[in-house]
Coordinates of C-alpha atoms in Angstrom, one line a residue:
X21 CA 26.7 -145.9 -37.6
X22 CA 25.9 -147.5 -41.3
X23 CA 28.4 -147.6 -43.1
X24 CA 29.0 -145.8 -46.3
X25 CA 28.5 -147.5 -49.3
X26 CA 31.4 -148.5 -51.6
X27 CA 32.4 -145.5 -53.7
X28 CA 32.0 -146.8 -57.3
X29 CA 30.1 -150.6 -57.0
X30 CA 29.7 -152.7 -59.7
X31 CA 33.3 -152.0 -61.4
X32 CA 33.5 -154.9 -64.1
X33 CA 36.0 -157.1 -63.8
X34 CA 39.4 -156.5 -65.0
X35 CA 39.0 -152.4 -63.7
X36 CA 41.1 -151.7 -60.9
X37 CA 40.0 -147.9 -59.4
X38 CA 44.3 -147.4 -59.3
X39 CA 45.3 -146.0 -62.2
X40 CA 47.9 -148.3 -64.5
X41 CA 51.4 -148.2 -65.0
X42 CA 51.4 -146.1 -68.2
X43 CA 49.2 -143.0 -66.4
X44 CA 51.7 -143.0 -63.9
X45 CA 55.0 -143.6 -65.2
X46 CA 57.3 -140.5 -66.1
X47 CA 56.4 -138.7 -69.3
X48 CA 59.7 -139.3 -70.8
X49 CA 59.5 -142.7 -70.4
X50 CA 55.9 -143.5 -71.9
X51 CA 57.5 -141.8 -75.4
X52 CA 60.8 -142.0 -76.1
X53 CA 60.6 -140.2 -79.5
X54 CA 60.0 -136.8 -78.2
X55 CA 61.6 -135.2 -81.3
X56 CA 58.8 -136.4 -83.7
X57 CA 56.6 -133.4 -81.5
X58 CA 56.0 -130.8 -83.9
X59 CA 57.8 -127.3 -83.1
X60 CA 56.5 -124.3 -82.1
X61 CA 56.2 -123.3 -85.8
X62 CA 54.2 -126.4 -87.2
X63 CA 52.0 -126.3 -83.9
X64 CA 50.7 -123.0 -85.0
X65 CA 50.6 -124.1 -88.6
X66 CA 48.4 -127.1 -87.2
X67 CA 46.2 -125.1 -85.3
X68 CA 45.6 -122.4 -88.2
X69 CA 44.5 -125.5 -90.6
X70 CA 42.2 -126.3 -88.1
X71 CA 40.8 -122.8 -87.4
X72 CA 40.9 -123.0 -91.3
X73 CA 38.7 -126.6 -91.7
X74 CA 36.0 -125.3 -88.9
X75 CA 33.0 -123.0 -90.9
X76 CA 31.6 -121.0 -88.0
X77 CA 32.0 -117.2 -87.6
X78 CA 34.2 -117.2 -84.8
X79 CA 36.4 -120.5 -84.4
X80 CA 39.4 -120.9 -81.4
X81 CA 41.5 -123.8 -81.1
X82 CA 43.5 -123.3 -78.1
X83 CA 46.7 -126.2 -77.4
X84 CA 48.8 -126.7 -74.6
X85 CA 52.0 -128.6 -74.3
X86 CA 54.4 -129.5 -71.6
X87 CA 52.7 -126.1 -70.1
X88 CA 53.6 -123.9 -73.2
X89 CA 50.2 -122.9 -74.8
X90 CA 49.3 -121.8 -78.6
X91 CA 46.1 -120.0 -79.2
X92 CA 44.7 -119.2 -82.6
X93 CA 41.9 -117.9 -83.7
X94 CA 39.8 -116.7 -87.2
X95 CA 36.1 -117.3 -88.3
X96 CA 33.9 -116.5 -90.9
X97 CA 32.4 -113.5 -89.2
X98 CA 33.9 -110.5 -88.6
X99 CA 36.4 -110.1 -85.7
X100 CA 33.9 -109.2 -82.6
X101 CA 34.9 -106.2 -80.6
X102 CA 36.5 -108.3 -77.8
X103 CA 39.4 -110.8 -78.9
X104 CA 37.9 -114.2 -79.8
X105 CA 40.3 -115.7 -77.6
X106 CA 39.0 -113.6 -74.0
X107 CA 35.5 -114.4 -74.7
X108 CA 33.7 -116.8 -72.6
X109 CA 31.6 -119.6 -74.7
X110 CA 29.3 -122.2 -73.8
X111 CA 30.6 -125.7 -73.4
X112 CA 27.3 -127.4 -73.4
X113 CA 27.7 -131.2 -72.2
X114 CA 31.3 -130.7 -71.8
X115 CA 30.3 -129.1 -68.1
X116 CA 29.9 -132.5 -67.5
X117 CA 33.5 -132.6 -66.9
X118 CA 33.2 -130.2 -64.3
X119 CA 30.4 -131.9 -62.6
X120 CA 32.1 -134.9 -62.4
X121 CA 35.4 -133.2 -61.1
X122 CA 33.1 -131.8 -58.5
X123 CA 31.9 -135.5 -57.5
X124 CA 35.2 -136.7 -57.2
X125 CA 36.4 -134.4 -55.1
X126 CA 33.5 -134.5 -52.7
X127 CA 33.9 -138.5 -52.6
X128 CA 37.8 -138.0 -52.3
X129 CA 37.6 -135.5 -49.4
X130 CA 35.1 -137.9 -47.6
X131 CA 32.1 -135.2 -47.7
X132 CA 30.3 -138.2 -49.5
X133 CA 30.1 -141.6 -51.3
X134 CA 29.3 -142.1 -54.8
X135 CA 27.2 -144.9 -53.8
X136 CA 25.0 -143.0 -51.4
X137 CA 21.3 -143.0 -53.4
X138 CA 20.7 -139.9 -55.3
X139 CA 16.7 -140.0 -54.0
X140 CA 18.0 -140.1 -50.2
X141 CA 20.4 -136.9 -50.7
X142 CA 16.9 -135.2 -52.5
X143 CA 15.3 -137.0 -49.3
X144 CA 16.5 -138.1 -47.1
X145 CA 13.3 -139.1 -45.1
X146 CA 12.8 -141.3 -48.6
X147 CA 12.8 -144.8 -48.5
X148 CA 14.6 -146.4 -51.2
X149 CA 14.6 -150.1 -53.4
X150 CA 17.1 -152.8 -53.6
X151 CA 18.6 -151.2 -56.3
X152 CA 18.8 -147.5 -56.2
X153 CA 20.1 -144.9 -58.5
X154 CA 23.2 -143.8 -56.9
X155 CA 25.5 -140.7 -57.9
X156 CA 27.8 -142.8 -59.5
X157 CA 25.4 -144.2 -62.0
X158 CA 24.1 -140.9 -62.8
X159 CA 27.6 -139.5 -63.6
X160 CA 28.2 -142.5 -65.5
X161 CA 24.9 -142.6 -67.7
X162 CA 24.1 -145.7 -65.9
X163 CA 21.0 -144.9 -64.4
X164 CA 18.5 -146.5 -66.6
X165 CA 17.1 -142.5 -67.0
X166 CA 15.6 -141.2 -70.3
X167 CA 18.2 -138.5 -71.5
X168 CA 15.5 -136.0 -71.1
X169 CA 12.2 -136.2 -68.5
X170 CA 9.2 -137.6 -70.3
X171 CA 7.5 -134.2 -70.1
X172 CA 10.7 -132.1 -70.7
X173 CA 9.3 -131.9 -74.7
X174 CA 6.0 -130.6 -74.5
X175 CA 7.1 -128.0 -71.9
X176 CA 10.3 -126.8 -74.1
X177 CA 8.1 -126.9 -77.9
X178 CA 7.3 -123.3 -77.6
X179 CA 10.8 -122.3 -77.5
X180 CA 12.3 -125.3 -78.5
X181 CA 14.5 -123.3 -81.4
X182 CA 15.9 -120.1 -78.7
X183 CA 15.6 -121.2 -75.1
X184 CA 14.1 -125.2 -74.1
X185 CA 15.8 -125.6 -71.5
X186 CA 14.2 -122.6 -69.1
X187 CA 10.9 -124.3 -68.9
X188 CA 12.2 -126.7 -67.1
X189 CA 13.2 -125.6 -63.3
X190 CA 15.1 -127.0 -60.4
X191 CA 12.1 -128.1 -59.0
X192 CA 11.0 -130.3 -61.5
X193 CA 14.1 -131.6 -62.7
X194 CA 14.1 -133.4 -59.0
X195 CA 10.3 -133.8 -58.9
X196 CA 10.5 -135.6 -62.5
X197 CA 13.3 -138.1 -61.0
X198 CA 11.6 -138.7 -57.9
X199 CA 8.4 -139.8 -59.6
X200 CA 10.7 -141.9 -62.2
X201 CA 9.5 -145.3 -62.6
X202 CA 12.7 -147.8 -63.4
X203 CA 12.5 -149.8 -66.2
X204 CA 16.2 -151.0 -65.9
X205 CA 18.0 -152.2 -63.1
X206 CA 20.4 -149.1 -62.4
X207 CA 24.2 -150.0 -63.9
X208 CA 23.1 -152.4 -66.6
X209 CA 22.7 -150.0 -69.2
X210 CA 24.8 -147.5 -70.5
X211 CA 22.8 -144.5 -72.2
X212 CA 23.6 -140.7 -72.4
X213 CA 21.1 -138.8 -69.7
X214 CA 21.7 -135.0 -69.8
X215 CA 18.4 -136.2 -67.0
X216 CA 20.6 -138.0 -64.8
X217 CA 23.7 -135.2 -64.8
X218 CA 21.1 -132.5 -64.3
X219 CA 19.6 -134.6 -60.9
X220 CA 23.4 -135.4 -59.8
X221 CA 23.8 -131.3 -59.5
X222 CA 20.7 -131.0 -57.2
X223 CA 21.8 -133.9 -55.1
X224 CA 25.0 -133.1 -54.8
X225 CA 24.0 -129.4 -53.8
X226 CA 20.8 -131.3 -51.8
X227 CA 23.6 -133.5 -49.9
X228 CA 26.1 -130.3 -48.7
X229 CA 23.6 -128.2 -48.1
X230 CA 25.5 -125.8 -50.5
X231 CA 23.8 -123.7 -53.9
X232 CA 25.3 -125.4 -57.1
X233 CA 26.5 -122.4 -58.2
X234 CA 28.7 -121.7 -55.1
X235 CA 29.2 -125.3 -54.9
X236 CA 31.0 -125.8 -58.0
X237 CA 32.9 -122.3 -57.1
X238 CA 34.1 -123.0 -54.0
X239 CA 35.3 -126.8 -55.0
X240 CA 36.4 -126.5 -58.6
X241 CA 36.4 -123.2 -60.4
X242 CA 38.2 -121.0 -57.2
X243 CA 40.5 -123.7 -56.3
X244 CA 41.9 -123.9 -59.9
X245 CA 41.9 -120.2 -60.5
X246 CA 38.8 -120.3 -63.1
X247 CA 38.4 -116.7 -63.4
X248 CA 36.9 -116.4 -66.8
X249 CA 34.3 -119.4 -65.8
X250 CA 30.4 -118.4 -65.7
X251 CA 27.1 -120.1 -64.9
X252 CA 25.2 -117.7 -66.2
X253 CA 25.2 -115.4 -69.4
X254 CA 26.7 -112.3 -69.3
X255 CA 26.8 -109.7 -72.1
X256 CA 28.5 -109.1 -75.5
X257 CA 31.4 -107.9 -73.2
X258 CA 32.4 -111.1 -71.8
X259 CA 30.1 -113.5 -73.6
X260 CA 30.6 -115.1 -77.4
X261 CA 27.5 -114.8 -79.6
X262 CA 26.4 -118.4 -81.0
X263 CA 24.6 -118.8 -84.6
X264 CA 21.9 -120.9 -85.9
X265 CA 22.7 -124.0 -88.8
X266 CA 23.0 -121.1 -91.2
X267 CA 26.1 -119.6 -89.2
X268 CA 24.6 -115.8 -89.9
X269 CA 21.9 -116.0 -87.5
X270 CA 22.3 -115.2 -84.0
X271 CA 21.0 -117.0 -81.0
X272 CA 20.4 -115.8 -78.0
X273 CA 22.4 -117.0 -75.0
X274 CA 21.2 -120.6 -73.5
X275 CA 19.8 -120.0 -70.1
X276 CA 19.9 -124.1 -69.0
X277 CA 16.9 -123.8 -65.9
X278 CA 17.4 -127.2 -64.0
X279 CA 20.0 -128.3 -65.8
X280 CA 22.8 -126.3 -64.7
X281 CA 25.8 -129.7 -63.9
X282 CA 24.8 -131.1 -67.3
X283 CA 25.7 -128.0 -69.4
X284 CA 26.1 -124.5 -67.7
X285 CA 29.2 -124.1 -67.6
X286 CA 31.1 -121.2 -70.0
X287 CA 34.4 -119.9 -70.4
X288 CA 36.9 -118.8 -72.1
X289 CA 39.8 -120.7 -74.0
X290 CA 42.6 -119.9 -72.1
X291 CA 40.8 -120.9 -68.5
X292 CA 39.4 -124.3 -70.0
X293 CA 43.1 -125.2 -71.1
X294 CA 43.9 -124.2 -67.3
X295 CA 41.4 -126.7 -66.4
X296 CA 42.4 -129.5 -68.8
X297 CA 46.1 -128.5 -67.9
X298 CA 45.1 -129.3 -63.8
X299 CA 44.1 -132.9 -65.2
X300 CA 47.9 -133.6 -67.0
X301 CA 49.7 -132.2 -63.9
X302 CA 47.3 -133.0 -60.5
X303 CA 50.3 -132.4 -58.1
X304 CA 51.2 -129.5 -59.5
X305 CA 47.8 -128.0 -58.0
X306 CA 48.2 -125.1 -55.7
X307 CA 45.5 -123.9 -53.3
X308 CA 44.2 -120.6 -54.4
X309 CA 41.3 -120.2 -52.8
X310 CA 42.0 -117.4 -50.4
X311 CA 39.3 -118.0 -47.9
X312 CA 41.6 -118.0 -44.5
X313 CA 39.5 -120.9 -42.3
X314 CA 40.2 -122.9 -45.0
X315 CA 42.6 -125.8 -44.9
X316 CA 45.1 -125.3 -48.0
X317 CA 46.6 -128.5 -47.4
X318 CA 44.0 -130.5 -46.9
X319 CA 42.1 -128.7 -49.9
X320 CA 44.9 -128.8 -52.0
X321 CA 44.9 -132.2 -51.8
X322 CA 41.5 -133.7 -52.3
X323 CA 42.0 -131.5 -55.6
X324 CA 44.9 -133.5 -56.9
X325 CA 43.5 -136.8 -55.4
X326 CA 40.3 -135.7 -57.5
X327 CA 42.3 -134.8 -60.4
X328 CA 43.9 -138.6 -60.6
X329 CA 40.4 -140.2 -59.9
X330 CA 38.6 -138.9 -63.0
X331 CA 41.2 -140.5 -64.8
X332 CA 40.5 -143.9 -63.9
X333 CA 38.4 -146.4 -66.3
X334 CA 35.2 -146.9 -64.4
X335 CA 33.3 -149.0 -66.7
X336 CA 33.2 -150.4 -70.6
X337 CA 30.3 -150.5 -72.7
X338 CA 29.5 -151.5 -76.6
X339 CA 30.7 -154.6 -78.9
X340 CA 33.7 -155.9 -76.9
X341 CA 33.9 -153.3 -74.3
X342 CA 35.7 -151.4 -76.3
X343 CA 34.2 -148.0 -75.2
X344 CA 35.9 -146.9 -72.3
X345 CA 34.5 -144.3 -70.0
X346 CA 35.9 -142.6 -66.8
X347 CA 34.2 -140.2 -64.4
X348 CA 32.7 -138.0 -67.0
X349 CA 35.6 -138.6 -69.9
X350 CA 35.2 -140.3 -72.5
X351 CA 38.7 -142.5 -73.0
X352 CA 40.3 -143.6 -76.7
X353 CA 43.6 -145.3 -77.3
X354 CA 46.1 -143.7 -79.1
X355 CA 49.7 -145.2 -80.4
X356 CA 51.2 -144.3 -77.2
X357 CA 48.2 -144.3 -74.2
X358 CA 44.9 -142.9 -73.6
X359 CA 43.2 -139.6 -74.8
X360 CA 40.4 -138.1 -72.9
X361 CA 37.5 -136.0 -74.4
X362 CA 34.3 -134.7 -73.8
X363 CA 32.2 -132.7 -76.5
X364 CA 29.1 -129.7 -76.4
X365 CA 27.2 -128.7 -78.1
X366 CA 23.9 -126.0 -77.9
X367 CA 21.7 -124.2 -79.8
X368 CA 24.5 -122.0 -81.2
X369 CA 27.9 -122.9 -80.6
X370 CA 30.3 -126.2 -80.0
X371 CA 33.0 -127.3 -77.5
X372 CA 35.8 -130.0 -77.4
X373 CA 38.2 -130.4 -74.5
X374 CA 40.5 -133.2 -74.5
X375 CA 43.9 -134.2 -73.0
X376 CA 46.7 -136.9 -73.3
X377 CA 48.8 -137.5 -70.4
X378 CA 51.6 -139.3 -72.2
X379 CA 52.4 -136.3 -74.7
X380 CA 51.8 -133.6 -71.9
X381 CA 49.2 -132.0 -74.5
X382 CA 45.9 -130.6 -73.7
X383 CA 43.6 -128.9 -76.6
X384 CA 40.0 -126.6 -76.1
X385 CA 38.6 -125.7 -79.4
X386 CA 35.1 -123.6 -79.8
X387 CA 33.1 -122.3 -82.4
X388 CA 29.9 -120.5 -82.8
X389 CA 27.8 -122.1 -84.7
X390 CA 25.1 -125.1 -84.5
X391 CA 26.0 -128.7 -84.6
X392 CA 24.7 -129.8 -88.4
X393 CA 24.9 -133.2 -90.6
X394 CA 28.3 -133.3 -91.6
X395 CA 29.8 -131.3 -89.2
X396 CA 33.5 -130.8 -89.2
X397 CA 34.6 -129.2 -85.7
X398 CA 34.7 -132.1 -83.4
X399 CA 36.1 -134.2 -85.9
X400 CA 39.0 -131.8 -86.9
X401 CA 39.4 -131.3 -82.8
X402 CA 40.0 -135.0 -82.1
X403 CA 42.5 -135.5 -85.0
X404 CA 44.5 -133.3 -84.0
X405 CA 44.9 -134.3 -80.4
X406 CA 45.1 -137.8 -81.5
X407 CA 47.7 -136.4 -83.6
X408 CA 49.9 -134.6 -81.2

């Protein structure tokens, strides 16, 4: 039998795929000065400010700390007949975080290797180079992959303002990336491929024989209790209505055709923090999946083993390597350890999800309204996790 290949090759030096000292150390004693925390009072007084600071007609910013959550909410618009706060929302790239959640906890569980070549799990009767594209490099933007397919823009111009991604199919999501010519030598180059995320989601689903959608249901979103998670749009019921630039304009609901692992995924603010809240805690993961011939130990495990892998630093990129990326997060300093964050964005409305394991905090803010120049939402987002 051949042996699998190695799960993440190419780590730079210096990585080490255990995670450090200060990611696994006690929370107490990575920071000491627990009373500087702002109080249940001044959390909410943060989070209004914030809700305040974003300009979008409906605006959640959603915290958790040690497990004890604060939700506010507020907008521009006028309230919408379901509470802000139990509608769904798109999280754009920020699925990303999902799909690579998903990768680690097939590679964990031994279903597969990150290293296995993405064109043998479309193909496996495909013969491939010296230097394929592996899964690994796709969920790491290390491919060498456009961030879009060279035709994707002529087929999405006629309704590139309301809906550019449905032009675009499963089909030729994988027929574009198997007629890819490389330019690069895979895991050279770092550069942002909503391409190479999309074609990770078809081989991943290629590989286990499984549809994405129950894929990613039956590995991430049941075992963690993701009720209020979608892949598809729903109504004005469950679903929050995004707004063009103007933020009085609405859009109609993205609808992502073959590019369902790079940004499908919505949901609503309490279930996100439930997903960024698995990432702080991984062993306090319980099996919930109710499926009897399942094995809740086993399950249960390659969740939380999952949960610590997308944690650790996989590769650095930019002047210095300072730009640290794990599987899927992107990875700051702060004055007391690492924060984690992933943004989204579509044609209407905006995500952030981030989480710090040394403060125990975890924050998902939304808002509906379109990404412009001098945008205020992510930024307000990230200074105030980097702040808690």
């Amino acid at each position: 039998m051949t042996p699998r290949p190695e799960p993440w090759p190419g780590v730079p030096p210096g990585l080490t795929s255990e995670l450090p000292p200060h990611l696994t150390a006690p929370r107490t004693a990575q920071r000491t000065a627990q009373e500087r925390q702002p109080d249940g009072e001044a959390v909410r007084d943060l989070l209004d400010e914030a809700v305040d600071a974003v300009d979008a007609p409906d605006v959640v910013f959603a915290l958790s700390r040690d497990g004890h959550r604060t939700v506010r909410c507020g907008g521009t618009g006028p309230p919408p007949a379901v509470p802000r706060d139990q509608l769904r929302y798109e999280t754009g790239s920020a699925s990303k975080t999902f799909t690579g959640l998903l990768l680690a906890r097939l590679t964990q569980s031994g279903t597969l290797s990150a290293g296995e070549p993405a064109a043998t799990c479309l193909d496996p009767a495909r013969r491939v180079g010296r230097d394929p594209v592996t899964l690994a490099h796709l969920i790491t933007h290390t491919s060498g992959l456009p961030a879009l397919p060279a035709d994707f823009y002529l087929r999405a111009l006629p309704t590139w303002r309301t809906d550019p991604y449905a032009a675009y199919p499963d089909e030729r999501v994988v027929d574009a990336f198997l007629r890819h010519r490389q330019h690069r030598r895979p895991g050279t180059r770092w550069h942002y491929s909503n391409f190479g995320v999309a074609v990770l989601g078809h081989a991943l689903a290629a590989a286990t024989a499984t549809p994405w959608d129950d894929l990613l249901g039956t590995q991430v979103l049941r075992p963690l209790g993701l009720t209020g998670t979608a892949l598809r749009p729903g109504g004005p019921d469950t679903d929050a209505t995004g707004h063009r630039k103007d933020g009085t304009t609405a859009v109609p609901p993205l609808t992502v055709g073959g590019f369902q692992s790079a940004g499908a995924v919505r949901a609503t603010p309490p279930d996100l923090l439930t997903f960024l809240e698995a990432h702080l805690n991984p062993s306090d993961r319980r099996p919930t999946d109710p499926d009897p011939s399942a094995s809740p130990a086993a399950s249960d495990k390659s969740l939380a083993d999952a949960l610590r892998a997308v944690r650790r630093p996989v590769l650095r990129r930019g002047w210095g390597h300072r730009h640290v990326h794990t599987v899927a997060w992107f990875q700051h300093p702060t004055g007391h350890g690492p924060m984690y964050f992933h943004c989204g964005a579509t044609l209407g409305q905006q995500a952030f999800l981030g989480f710090r394991p040394d403060t125990g905090t975890a924050l998902a803010a939304v808002c509906t309204r379109r990404f412009r120049a001098r945008d205020t939402f992510v930024a307000t987002a990230y200074a105030l996790l980097a702040g808690m």
